Short mmCIF file of C-alpha atoms in Angstrom, two decimals:
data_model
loop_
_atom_site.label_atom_id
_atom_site.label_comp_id
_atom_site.label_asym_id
_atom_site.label_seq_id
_atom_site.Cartn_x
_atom_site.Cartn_y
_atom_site.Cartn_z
CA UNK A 272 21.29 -13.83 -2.52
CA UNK A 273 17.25 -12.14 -2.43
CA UNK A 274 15.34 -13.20 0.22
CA UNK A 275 11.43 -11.97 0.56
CA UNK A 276 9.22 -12.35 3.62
CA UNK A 277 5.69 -10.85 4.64
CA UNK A 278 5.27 -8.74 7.28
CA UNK A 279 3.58 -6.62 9.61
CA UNK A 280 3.05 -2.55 8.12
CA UNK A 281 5.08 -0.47 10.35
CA UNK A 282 3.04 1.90 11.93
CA UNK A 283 4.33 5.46 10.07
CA UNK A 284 3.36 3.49 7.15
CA UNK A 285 0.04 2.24 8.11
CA UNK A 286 -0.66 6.02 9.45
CA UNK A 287 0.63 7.35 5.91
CA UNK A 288 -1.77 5.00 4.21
CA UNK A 289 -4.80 5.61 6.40
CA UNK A 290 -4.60 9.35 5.66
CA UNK A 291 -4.20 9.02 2.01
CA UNK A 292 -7.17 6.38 1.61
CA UNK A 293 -9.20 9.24 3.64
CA UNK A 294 -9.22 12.03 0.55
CA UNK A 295 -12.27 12.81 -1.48
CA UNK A 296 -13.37 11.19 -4.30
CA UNK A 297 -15.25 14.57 -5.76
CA UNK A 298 -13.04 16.91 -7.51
CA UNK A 299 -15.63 19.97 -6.60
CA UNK A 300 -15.03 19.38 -2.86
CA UNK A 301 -11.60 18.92 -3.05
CA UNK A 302 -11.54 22.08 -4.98
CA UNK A 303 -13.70 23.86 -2.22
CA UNK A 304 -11.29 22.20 0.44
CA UNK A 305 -8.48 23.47 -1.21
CA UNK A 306 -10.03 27.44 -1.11
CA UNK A 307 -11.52 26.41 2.27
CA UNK A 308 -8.88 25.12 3.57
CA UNK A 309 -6.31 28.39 3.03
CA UNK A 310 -4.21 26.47 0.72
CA UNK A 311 -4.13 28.91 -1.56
CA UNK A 312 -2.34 32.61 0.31
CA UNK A 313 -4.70 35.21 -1.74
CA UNK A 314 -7.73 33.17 -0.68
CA UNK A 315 -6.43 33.02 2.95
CA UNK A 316 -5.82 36.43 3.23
CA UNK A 317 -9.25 37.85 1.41
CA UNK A 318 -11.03 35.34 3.85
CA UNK A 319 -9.37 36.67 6.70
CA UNK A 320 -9.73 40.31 5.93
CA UNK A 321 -13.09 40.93 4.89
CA UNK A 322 -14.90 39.82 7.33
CA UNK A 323 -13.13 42.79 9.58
CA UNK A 324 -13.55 45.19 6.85
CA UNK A 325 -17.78 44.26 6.94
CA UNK A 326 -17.56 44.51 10.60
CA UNK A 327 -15.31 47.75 10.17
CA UNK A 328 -17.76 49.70 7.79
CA UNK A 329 -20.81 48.54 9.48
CA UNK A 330 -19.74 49.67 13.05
CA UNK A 331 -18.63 53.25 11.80
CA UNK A 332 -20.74 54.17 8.55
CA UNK A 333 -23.92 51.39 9.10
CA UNK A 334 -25.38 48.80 7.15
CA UNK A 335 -26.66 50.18 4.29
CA UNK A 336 -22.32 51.47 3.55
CA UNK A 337 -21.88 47.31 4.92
CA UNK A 338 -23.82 46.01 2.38
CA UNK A 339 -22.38 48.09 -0.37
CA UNK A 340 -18.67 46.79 0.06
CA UNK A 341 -20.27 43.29 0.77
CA UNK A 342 -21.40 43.63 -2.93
CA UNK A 343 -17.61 44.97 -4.03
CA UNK A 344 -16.47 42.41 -2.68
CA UNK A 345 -18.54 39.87 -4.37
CA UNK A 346 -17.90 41.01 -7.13
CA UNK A 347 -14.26 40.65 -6.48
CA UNK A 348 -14.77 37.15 -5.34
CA UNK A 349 -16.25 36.16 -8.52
CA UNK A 350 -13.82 37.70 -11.24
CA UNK A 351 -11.02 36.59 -9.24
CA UNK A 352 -12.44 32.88 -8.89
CA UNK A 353 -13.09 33.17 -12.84
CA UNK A 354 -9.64 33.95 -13.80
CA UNK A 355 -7.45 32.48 -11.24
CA UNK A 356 -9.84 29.35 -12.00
CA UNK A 357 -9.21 29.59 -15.37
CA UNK A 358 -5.58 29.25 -15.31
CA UNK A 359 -5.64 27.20 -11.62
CA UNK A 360 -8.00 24.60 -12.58
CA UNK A 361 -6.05 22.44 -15.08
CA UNK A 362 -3.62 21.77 -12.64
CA UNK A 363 -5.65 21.48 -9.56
CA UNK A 364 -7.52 18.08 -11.64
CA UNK A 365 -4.27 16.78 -11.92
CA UNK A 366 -3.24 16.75 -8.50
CA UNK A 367 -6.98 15.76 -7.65
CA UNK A 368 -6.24 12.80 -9.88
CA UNK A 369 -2.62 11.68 -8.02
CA UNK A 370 -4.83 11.92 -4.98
CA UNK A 371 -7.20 9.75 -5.89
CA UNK A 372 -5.08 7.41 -7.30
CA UNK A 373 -2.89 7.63 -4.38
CA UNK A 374 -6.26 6.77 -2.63
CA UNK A 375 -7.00 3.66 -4.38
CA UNK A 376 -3.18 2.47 -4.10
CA UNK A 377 -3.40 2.83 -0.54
CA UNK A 378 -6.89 1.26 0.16
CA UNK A 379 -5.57 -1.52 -1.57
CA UNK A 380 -2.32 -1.84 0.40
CA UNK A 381 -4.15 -1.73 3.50
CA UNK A 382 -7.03 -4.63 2.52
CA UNK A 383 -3.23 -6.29 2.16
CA UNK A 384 -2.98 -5.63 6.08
CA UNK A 385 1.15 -6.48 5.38
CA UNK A 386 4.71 -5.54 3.64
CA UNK A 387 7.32 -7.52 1.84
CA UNK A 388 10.57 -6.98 3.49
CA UNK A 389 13.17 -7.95 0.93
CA UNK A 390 17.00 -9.07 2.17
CA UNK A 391 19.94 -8.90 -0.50
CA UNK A 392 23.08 -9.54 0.05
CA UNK A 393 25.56 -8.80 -3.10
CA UNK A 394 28.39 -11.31 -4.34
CA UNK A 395 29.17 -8.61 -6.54
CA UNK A 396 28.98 -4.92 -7.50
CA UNK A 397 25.24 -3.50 -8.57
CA UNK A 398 25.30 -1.90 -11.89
CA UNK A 399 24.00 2.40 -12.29
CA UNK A 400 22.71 3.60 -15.40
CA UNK A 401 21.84 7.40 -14.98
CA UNK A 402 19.73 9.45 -16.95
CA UNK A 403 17.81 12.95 -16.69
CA UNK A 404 15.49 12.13 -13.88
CA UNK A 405 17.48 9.70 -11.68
CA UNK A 406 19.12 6.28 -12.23
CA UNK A 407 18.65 2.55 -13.21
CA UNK A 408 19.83 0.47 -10.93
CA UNK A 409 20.55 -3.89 -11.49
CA UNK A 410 21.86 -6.02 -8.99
CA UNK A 411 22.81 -9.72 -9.10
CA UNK A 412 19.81 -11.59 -7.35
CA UNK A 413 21.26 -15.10 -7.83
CA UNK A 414 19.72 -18.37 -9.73
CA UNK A 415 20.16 -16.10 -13.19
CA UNK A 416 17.79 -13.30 -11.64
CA UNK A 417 18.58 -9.80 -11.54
CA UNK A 418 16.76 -6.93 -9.37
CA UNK A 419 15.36 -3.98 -10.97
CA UNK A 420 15.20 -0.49 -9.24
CA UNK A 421 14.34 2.88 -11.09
CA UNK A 422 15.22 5.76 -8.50
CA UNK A 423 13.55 9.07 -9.27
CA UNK A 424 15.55 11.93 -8.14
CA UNK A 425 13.49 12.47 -5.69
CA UNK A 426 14.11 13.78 -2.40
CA UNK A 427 11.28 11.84 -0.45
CA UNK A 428 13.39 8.50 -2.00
CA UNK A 429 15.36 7.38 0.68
CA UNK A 430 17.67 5.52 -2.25
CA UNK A 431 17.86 8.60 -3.79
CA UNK A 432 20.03 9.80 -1.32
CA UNK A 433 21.67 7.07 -0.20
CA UNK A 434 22.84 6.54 -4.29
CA UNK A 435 24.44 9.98 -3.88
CA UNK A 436 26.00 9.26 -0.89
CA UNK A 437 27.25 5.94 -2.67
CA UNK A 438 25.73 3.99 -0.17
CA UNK A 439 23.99 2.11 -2.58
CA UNK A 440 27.77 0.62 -3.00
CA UNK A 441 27.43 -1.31 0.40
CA UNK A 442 26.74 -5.27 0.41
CA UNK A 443 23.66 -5.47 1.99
CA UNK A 444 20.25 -3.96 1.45
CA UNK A 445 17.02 -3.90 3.03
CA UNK A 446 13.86 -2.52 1.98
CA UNK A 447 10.22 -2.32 2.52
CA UNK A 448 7.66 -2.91 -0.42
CA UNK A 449 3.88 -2.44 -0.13
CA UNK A 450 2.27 -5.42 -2.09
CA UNK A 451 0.11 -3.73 -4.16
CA UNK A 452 1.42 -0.56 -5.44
CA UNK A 453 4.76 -2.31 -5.18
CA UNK A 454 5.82 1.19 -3.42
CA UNK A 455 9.55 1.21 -2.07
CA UNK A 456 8.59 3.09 1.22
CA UNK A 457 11.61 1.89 3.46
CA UNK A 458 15.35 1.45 2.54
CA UNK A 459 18.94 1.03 4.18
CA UNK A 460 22.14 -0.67 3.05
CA UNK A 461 24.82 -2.04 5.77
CA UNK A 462 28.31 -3.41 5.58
CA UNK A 463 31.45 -3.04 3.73
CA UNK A 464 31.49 -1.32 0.66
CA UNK A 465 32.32 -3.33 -2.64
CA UNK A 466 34.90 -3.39 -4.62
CA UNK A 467 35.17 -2.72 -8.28
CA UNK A 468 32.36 0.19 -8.12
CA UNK A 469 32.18 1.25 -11.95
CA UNK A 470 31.31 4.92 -13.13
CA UNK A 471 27.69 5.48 -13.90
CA UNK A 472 27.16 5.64 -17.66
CA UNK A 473 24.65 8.31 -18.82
CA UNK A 474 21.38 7.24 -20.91
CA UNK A 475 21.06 10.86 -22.52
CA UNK A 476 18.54 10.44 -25.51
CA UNK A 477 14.91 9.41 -25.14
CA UNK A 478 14.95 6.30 -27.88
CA UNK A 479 17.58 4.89 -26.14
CA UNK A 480 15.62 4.78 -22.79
CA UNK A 481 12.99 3.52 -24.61
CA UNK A 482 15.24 0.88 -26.09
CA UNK A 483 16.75 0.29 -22.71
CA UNK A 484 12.60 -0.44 -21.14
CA UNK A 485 11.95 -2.13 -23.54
CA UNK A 486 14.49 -4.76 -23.56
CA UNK A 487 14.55 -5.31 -19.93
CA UNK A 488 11.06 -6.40 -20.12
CA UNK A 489 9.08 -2.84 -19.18
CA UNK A 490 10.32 -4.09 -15.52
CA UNK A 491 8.10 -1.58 -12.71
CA UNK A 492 10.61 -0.16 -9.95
CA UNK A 493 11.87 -3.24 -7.85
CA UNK A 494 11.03 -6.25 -10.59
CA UNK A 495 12.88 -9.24 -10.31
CA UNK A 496 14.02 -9.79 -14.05
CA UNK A 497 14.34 -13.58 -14.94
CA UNK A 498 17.35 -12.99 -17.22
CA UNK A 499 21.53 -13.18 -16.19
CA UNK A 500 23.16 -9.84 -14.31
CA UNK A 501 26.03 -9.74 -17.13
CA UNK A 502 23.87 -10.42 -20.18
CA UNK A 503 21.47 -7.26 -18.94
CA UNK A 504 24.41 -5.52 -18.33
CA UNK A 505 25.91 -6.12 -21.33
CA UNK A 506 22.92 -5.30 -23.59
CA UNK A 507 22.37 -2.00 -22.11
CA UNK A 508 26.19 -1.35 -22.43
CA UNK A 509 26.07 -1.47 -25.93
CA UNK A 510 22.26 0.37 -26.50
CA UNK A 511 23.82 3.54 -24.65
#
């Protein structure tokens, strides 16, 4: 049975949120931030060196032999920042844009001011669809609903882990969702395992993933689906 209550943010969370709703909204200064800021090594290391070297050639040879390799290395500055740019700036909009819309996610969450902590306790065993970037996940919810997780294979996923572990096998699970976003940001799982754990089929071709979305509903990670455990099962059974 699914339970849902609100609740207070837990502070790491509240902290996480804060700092993302505090990025730029101006792709030129996060771009200057990011040269600024020594994220990228060459830039850290030509900012740290020539300012010795200009200190360097003016103390031994003057300024006139100073200015000279301040103009080199203008010049350097610029044909570097043209072709590094060239090739660097494609991707740095794209993380500018997760940033930002990382930014607005958490502004959102935090005009929220709470969580949804979710309780499920399993009758039976959760169902695992894999596939090239992580798993499908659908659990019995009770009253003909189903839960709906999609796990990325990601590292920072604390169900990520806890699916390879097989974890995700025990009968209760906990988790933390953000209201807006509907992020997943805390998970665990506690008591016995289940029994009757079936292998995790593999959905290896792109139209039937599509097929698979699509007759779920287009669910986002951590949906409640309004349709029977078995019949879901059973449809994607036969689409893979």
């Amino acid at each position: 049975m699914l339970t849902t209550a609100r609740v207070d943010l837990p502070v790491p969370v509240e902290v996480r949120l804060k700092n993302e709703a505090l990025f730029t909204d101006n792709v030129n200064d996060y771009a200057r931030d990011d040269l600024i800021g020594f994220k990228r090594p060459i830039a850290a290391a030509f900012a740290l060196v020539a300012p010795v070297a200009l200190a360097l050639a003016y103390q031994g040879q003057g300024f006139s032999e100073m200015l000279q390799l301040a103009m080199v290395f203008v010049a350097i500055v610029g044909g570097g920042v043209y072709l590094i740019g060239k090739q660097e700036w494609p991707k740095l909009v794209v993380e500018f844009q997760e940033h930002a819309l990382a930014k607005r996610r958490a502004v959102a969450d935090l005009r929220c001011g709470f969580g949804e902590s979710s309780f499920l306790s399993h009758g039976r065993s959760p169902r695992f669809f894999e596939h090239e970037h992580g798993v499908l996940v659908l659990a019995d919810a009770g009253d003909l609903k189903t839960l709906f997780f999609s796990i990325e294979s990601d590292e920072g996923d604390p169900r990520w882990a806890l699916y390879l572990n097989g974890e995700l096998h025990r009968r209760v699970w906990r988790w933390l969702r953000l209201p807006i976003s509907r992020e997943v940001v805390k998970f665990s799982t506690e008591g016995s395992k289940l029994a009757r754990i079936l292998e995790a089929p593999m959905i290896d071709s792109i139209d039937a993933w599509e097929a698979v979305n699509v007759a779920l509903g287009e669910p986002c990670d951590g949906a409640i689906i309004h349709r029977c455990f078995d019949e879901l099962c059973e449809v994607i059974d036969r689409m893979i």
